[in-house]
JSON list of N, CA, C and O and ligand atoms in Angstrom, two decimals:
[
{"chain": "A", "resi": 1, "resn": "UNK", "atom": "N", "xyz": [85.49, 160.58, -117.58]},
{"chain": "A", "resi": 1, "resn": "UNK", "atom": "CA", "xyz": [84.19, 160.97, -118.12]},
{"chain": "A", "resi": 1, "resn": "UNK", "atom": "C", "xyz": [83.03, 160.28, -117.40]},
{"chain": "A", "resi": 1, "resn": "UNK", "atom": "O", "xyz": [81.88, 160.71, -117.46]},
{"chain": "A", "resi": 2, "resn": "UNK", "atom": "N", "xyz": [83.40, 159.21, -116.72]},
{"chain": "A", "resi": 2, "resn": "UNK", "atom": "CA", "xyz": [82.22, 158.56, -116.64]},
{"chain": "A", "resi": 2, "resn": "UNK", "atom": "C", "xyz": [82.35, 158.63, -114.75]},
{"chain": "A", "resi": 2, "resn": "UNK", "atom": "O", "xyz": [81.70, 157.81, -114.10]},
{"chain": "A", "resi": 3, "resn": "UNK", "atom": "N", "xyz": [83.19, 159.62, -114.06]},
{"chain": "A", "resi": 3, "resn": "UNK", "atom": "CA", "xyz": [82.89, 159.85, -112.79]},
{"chain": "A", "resi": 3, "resn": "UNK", "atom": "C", "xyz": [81.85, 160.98, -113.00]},
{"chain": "A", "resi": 3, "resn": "UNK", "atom": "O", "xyz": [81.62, 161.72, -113.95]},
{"chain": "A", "resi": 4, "resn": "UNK", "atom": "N", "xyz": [81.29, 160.85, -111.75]},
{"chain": "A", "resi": 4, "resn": "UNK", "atom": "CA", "xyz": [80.51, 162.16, -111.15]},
{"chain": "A", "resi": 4, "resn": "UNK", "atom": "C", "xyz": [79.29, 161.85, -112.03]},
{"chain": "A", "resi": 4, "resn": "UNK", "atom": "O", "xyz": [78.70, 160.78, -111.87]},
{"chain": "A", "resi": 5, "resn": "UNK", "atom": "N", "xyz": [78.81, 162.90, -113.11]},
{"chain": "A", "resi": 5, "resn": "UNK", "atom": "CA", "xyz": [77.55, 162.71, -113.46]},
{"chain": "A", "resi": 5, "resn": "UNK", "atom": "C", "xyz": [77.28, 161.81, -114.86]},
{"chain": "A", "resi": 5, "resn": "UNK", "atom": "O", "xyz": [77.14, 162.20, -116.02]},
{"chain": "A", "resi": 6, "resn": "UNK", "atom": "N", "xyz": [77.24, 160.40, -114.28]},
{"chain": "A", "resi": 6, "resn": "UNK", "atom": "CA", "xyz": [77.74, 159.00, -115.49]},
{"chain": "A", "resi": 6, "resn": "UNK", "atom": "C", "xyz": [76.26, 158.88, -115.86]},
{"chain": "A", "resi": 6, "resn": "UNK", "atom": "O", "xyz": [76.15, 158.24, -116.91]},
{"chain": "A", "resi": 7, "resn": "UNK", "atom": "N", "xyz": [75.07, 159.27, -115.37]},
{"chain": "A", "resi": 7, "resn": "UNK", "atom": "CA", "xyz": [73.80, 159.08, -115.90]},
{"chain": "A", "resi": 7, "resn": "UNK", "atom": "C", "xyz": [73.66, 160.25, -117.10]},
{"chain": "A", "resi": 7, "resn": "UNK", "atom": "O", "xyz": [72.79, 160.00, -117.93]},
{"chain": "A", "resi": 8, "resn": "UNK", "atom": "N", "xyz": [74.34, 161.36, -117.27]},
{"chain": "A", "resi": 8, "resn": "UNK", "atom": "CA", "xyz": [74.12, 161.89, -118.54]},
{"chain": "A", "resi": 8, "resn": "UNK", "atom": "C", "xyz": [74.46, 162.37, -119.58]},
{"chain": "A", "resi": 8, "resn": "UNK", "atom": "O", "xyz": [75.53, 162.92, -119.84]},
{"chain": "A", "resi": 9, "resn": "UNK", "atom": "N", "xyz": [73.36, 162.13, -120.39]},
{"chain": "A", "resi": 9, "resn": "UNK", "atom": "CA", "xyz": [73.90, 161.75, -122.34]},
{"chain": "A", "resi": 9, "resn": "UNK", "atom": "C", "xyz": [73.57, 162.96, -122.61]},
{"chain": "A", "resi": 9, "resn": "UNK", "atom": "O", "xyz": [72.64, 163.20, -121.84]},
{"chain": "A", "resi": 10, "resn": "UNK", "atom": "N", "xyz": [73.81, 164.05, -123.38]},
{"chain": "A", "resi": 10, "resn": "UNK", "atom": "CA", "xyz": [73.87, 164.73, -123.88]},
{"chain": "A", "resi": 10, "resn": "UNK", "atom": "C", "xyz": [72.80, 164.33, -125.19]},
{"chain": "A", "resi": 10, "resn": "UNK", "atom": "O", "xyz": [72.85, 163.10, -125.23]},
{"chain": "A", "resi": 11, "resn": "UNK", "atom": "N", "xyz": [71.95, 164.74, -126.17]},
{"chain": "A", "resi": 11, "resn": "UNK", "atom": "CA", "xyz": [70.79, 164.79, -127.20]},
{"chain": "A", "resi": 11, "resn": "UNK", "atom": "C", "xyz": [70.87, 166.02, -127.93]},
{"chain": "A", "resi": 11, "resn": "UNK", "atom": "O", "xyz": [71.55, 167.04, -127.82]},
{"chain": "A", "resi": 12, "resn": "UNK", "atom": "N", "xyz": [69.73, 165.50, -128.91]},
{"chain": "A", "resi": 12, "resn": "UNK", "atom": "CA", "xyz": [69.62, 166.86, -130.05]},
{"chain": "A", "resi": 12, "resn": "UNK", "atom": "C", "xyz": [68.60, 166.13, -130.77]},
{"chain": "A", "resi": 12, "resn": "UNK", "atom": "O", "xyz": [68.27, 164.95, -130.73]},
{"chain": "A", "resi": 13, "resn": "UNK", "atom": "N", "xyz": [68.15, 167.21, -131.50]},
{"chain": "A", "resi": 13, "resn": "UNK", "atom": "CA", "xyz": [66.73, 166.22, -132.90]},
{"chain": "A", "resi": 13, "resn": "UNK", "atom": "C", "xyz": [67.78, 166.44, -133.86]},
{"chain": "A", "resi": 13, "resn": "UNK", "atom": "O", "xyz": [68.67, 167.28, -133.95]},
{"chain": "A", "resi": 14, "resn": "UNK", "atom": "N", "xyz": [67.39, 165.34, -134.65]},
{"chain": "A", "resi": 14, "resn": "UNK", "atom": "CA", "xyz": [67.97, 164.73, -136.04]},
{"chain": "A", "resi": 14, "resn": "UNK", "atom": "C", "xyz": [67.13, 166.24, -137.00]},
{"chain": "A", "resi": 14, "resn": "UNK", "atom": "O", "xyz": [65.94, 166.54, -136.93]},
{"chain": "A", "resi": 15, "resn": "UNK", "atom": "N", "xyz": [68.19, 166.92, -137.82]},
{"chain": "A", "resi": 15, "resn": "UNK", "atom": "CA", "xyz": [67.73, 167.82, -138.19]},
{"chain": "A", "resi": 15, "resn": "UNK", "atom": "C", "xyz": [66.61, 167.46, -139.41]},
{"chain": "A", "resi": 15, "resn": "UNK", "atom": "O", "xyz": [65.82, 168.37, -139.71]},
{"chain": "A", "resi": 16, "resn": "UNK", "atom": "N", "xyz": [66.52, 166.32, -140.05]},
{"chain": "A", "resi": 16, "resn": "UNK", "atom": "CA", "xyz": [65.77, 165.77, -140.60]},
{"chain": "A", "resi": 16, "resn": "UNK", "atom": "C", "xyz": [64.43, 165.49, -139.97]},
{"chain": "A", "resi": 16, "resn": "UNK", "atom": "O", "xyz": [63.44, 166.17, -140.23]},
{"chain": "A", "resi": 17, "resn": "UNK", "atom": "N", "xyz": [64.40, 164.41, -139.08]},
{"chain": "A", "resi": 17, "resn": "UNK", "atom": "CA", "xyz": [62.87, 163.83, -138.72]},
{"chain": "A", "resi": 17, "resn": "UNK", "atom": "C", "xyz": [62.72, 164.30, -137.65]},
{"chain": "A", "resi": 17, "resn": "UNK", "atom": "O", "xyz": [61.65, 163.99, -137.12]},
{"chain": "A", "resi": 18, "resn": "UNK", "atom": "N", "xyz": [63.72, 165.30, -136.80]},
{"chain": "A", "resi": 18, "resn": "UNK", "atom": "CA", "xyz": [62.93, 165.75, -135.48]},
{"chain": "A", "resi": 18, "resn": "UNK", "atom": "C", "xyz": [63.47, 164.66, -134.27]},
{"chain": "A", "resi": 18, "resn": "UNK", "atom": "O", "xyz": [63.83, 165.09, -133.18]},
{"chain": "A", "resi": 19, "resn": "UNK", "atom": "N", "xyz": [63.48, 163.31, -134.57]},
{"chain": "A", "resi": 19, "resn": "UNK", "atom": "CA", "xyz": [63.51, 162.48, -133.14]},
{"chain": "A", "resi": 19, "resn": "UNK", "atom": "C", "xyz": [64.60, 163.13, -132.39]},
{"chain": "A", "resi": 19, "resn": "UNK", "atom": "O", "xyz": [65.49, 163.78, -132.94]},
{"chain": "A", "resi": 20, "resn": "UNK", "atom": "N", "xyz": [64.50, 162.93, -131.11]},
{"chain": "A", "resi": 20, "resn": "UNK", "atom": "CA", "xyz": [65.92, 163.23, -130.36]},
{"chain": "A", "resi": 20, "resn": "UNK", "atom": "C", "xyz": [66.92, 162.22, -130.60]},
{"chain": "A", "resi": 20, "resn": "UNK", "atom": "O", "xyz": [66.47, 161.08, -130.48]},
{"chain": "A", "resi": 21, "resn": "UNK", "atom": "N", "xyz": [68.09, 162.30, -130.90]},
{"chain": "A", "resi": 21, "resn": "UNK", "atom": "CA", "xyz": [69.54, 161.33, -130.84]},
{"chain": "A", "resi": 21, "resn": "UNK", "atom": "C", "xyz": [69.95, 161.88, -129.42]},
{"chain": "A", "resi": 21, "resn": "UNK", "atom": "O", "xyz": [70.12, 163.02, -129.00]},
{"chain": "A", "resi": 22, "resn": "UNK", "atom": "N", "xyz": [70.04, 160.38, -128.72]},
{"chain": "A", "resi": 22, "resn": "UNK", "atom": "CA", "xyz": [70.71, 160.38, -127.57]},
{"chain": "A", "resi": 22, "resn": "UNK", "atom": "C", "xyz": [72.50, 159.76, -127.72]},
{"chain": "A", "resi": 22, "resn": "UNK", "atom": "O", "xyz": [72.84, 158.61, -128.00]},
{"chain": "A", "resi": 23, "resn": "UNK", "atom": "N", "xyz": [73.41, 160.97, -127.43]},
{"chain": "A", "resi": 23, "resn": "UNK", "atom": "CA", "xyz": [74.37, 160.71, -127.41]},
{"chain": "A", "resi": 23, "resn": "UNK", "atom": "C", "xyz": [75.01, 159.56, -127.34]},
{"chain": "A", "resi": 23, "resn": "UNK", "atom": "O", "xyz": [74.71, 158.95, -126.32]},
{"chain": "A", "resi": 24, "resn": "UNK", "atom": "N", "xyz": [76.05, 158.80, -128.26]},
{"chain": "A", "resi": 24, "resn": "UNK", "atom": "CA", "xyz": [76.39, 157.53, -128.68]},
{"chain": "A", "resi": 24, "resn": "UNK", "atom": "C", "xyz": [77.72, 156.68, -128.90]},
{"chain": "A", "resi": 24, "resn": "UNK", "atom": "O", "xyz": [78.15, 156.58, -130.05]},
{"chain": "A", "resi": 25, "resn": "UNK", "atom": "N", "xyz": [78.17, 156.26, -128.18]},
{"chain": "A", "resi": 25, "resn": "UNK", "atom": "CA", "xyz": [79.91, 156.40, -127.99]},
{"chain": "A", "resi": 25, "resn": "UNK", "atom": "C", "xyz": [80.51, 156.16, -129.31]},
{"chain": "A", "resi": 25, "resn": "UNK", "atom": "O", "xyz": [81.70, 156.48, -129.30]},
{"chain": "A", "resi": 26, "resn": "UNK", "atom": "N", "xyz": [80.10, 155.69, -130.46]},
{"chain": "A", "resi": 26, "resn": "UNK", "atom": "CA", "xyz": [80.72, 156.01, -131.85]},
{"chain": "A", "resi": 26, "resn": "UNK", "atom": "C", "xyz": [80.84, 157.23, -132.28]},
{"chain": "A", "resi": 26, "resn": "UNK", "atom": "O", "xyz": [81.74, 157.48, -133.08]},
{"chain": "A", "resi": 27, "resn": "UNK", "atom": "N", "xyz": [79.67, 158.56, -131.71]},
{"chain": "A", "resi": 27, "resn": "UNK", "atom": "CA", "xyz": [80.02, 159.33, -132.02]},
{"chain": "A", "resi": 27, "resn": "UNK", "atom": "C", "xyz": [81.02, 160.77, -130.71]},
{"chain": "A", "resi": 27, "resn": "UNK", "atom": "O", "xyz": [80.99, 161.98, -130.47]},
{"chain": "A", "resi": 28, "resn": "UNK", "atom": "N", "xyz": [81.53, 159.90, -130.41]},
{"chain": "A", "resi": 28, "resn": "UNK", "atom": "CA", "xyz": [81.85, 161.22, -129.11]},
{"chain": "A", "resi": 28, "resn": "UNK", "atom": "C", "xyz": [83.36, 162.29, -130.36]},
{"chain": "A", "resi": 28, "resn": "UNK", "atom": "O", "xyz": [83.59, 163.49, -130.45]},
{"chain": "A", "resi": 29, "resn": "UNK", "atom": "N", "xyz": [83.85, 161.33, -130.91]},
{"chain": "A", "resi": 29, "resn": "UNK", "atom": "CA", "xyz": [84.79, 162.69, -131.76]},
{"chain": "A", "resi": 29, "resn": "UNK", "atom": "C", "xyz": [84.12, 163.50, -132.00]},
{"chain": "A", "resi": 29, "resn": "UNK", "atom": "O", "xyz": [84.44, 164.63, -131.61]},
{"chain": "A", "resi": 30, "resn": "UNK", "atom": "N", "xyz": [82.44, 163.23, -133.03]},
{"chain": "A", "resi": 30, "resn": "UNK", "atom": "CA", "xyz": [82.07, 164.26, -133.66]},
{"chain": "A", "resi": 30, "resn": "UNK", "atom": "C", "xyz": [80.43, 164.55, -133.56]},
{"chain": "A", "resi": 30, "resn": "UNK", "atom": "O", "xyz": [79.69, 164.87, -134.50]},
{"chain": "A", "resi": 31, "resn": "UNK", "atom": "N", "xyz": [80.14, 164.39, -132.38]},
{"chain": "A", "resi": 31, "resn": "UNK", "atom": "CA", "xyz": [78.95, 164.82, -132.37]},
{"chain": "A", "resi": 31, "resn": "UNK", "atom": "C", "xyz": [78.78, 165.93, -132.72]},
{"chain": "A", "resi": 31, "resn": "UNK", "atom": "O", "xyz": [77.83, 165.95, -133.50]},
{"chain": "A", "resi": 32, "resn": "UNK", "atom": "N", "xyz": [79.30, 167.18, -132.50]},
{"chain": "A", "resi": 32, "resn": "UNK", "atom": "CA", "xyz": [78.96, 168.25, -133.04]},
{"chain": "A", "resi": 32, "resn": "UNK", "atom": "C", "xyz": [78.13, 168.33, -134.58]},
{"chain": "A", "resi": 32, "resn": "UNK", "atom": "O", "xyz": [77.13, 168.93, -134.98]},
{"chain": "A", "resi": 33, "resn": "UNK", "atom": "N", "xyz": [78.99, 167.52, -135.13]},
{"chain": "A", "resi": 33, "resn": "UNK", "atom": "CA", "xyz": [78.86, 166.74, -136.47]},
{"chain": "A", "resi": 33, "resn": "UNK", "atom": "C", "xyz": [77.26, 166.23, -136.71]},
{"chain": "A", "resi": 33, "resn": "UNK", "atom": "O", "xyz": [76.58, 166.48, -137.71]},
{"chain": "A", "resi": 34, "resn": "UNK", "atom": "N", "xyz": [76.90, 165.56, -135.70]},
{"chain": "A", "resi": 34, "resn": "UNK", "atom": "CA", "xyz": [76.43, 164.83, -136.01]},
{"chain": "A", "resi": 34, "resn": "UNK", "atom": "C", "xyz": [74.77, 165.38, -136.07]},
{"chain": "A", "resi": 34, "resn": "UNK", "atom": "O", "xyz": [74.15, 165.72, -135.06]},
{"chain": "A", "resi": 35, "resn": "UNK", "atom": "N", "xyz": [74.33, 165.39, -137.14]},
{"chain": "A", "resi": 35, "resn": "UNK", "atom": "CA", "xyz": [73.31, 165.90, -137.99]},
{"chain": "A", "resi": 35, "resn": "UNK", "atom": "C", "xyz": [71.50, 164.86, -138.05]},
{"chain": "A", "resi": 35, "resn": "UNK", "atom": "O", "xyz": [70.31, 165.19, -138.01]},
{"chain": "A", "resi": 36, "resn": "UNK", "atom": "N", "xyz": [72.01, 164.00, -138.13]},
{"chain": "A", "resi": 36, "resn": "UNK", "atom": "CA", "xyz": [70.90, 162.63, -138.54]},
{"chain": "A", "resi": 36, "resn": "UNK", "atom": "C", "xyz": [71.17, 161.66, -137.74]},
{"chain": "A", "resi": 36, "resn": "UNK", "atom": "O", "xyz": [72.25, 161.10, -137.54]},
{"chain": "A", "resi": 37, "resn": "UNK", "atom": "N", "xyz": [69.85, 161.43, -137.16]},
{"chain": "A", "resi": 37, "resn": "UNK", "atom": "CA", "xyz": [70.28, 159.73, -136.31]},
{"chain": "A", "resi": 37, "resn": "UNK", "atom": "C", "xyz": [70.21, 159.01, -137.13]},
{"chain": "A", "resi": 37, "resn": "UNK", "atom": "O", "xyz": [69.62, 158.05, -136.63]},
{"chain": "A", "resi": 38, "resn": "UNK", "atom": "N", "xyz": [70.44, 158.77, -138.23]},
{"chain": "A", "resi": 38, "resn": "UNK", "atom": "CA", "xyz": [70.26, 157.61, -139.02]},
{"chain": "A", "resi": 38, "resn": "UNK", "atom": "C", "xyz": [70.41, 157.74, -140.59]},
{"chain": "A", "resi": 38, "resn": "UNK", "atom": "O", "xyz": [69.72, 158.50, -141.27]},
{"chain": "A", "resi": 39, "resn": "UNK", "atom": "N", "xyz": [71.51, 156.83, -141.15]},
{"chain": "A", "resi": 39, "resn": "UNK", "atom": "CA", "xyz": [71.91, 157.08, -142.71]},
{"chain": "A", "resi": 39, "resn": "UNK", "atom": "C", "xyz": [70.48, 157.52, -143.74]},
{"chain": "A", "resi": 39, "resn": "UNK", "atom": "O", "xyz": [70.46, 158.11, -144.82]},
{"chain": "A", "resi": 40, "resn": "UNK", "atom": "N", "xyz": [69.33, 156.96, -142.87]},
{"chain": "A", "resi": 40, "resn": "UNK", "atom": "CA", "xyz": [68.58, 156.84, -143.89]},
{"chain": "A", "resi": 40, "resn": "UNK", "atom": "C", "xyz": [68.00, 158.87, -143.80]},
{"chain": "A", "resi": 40, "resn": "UNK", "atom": "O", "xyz": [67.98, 159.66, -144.74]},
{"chain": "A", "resi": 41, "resn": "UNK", "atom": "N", "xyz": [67.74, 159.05, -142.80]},
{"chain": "A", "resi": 41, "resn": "UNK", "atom": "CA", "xyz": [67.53, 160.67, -142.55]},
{"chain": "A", "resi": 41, "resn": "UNK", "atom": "C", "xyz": [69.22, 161.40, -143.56]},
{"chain": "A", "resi": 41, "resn": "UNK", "atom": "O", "xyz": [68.97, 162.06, -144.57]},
{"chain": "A", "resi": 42, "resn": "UNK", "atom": "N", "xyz": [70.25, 161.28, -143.30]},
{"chain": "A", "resi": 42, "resn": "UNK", "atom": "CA", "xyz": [71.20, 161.55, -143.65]},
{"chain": "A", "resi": 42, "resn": "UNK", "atom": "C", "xyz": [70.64, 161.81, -145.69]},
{"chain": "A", "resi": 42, "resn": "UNK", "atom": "O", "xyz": [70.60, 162.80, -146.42]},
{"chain": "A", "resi": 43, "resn": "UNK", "atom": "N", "xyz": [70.38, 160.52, -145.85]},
{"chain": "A", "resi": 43, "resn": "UNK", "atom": "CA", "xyz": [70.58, 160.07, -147.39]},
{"chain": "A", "resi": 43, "resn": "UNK", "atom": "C", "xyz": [69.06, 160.97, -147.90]},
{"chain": "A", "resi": 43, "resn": "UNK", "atom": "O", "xyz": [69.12, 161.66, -148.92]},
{"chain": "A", "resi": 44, "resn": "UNK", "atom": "N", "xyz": [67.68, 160.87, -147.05]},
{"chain": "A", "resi": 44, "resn": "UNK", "atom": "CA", "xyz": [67.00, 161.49, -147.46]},
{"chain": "A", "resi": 44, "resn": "UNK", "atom": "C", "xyz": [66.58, 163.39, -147.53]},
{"chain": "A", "resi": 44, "resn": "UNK", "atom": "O", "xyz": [65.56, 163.93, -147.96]},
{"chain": "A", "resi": 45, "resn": "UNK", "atom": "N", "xyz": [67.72, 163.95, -146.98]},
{"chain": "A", "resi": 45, "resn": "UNK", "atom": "CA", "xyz": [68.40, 165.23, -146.99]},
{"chain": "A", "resi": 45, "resn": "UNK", "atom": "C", "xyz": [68.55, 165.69, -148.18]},
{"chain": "A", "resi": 45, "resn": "UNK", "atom": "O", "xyz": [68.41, 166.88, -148.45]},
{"chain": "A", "resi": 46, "resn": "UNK", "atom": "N", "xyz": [68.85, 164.82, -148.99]},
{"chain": "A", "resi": 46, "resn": "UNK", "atom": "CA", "xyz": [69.47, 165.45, -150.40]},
{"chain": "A", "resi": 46, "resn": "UNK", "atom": "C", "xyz": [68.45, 165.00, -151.44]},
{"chain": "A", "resi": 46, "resn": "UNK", "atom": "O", "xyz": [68.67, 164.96, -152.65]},
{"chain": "A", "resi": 47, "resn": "UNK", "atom": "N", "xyz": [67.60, 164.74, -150.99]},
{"chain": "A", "resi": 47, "resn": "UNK", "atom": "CA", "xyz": [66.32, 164.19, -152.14]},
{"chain": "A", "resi": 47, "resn": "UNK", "atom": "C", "xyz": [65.85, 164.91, -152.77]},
{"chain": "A", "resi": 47, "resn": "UNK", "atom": "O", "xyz": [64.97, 164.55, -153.56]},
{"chain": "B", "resi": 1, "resn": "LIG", "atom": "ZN1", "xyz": [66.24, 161.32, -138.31]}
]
């Protein structure tokens, strides 16, 4: 994974606040998954 093109991360906005999440090696199973950069965007989803 990390031959050839090792400078790039893959991103998305946190469907909550918009920021971009730059791809994060805790999440490589499930980024697809991955919805909110942050529990607190996550937790304020359901408010
Ligand atoms: Zn967010």
């Amino acid at each position: 994974m990390h031959k050839g093109n090792k400078s790039y991360l893959p991103e998305k906005p946190c469907v909550f606040c918009g920021k971009p999440m730059t791809w994060r090696k805790k999440w490589e199973k499930n980024w697809d998954e991955v919805k909110y950069c942050s529990d607190r965007c996550r937790k304020n989803k359901s408010k």
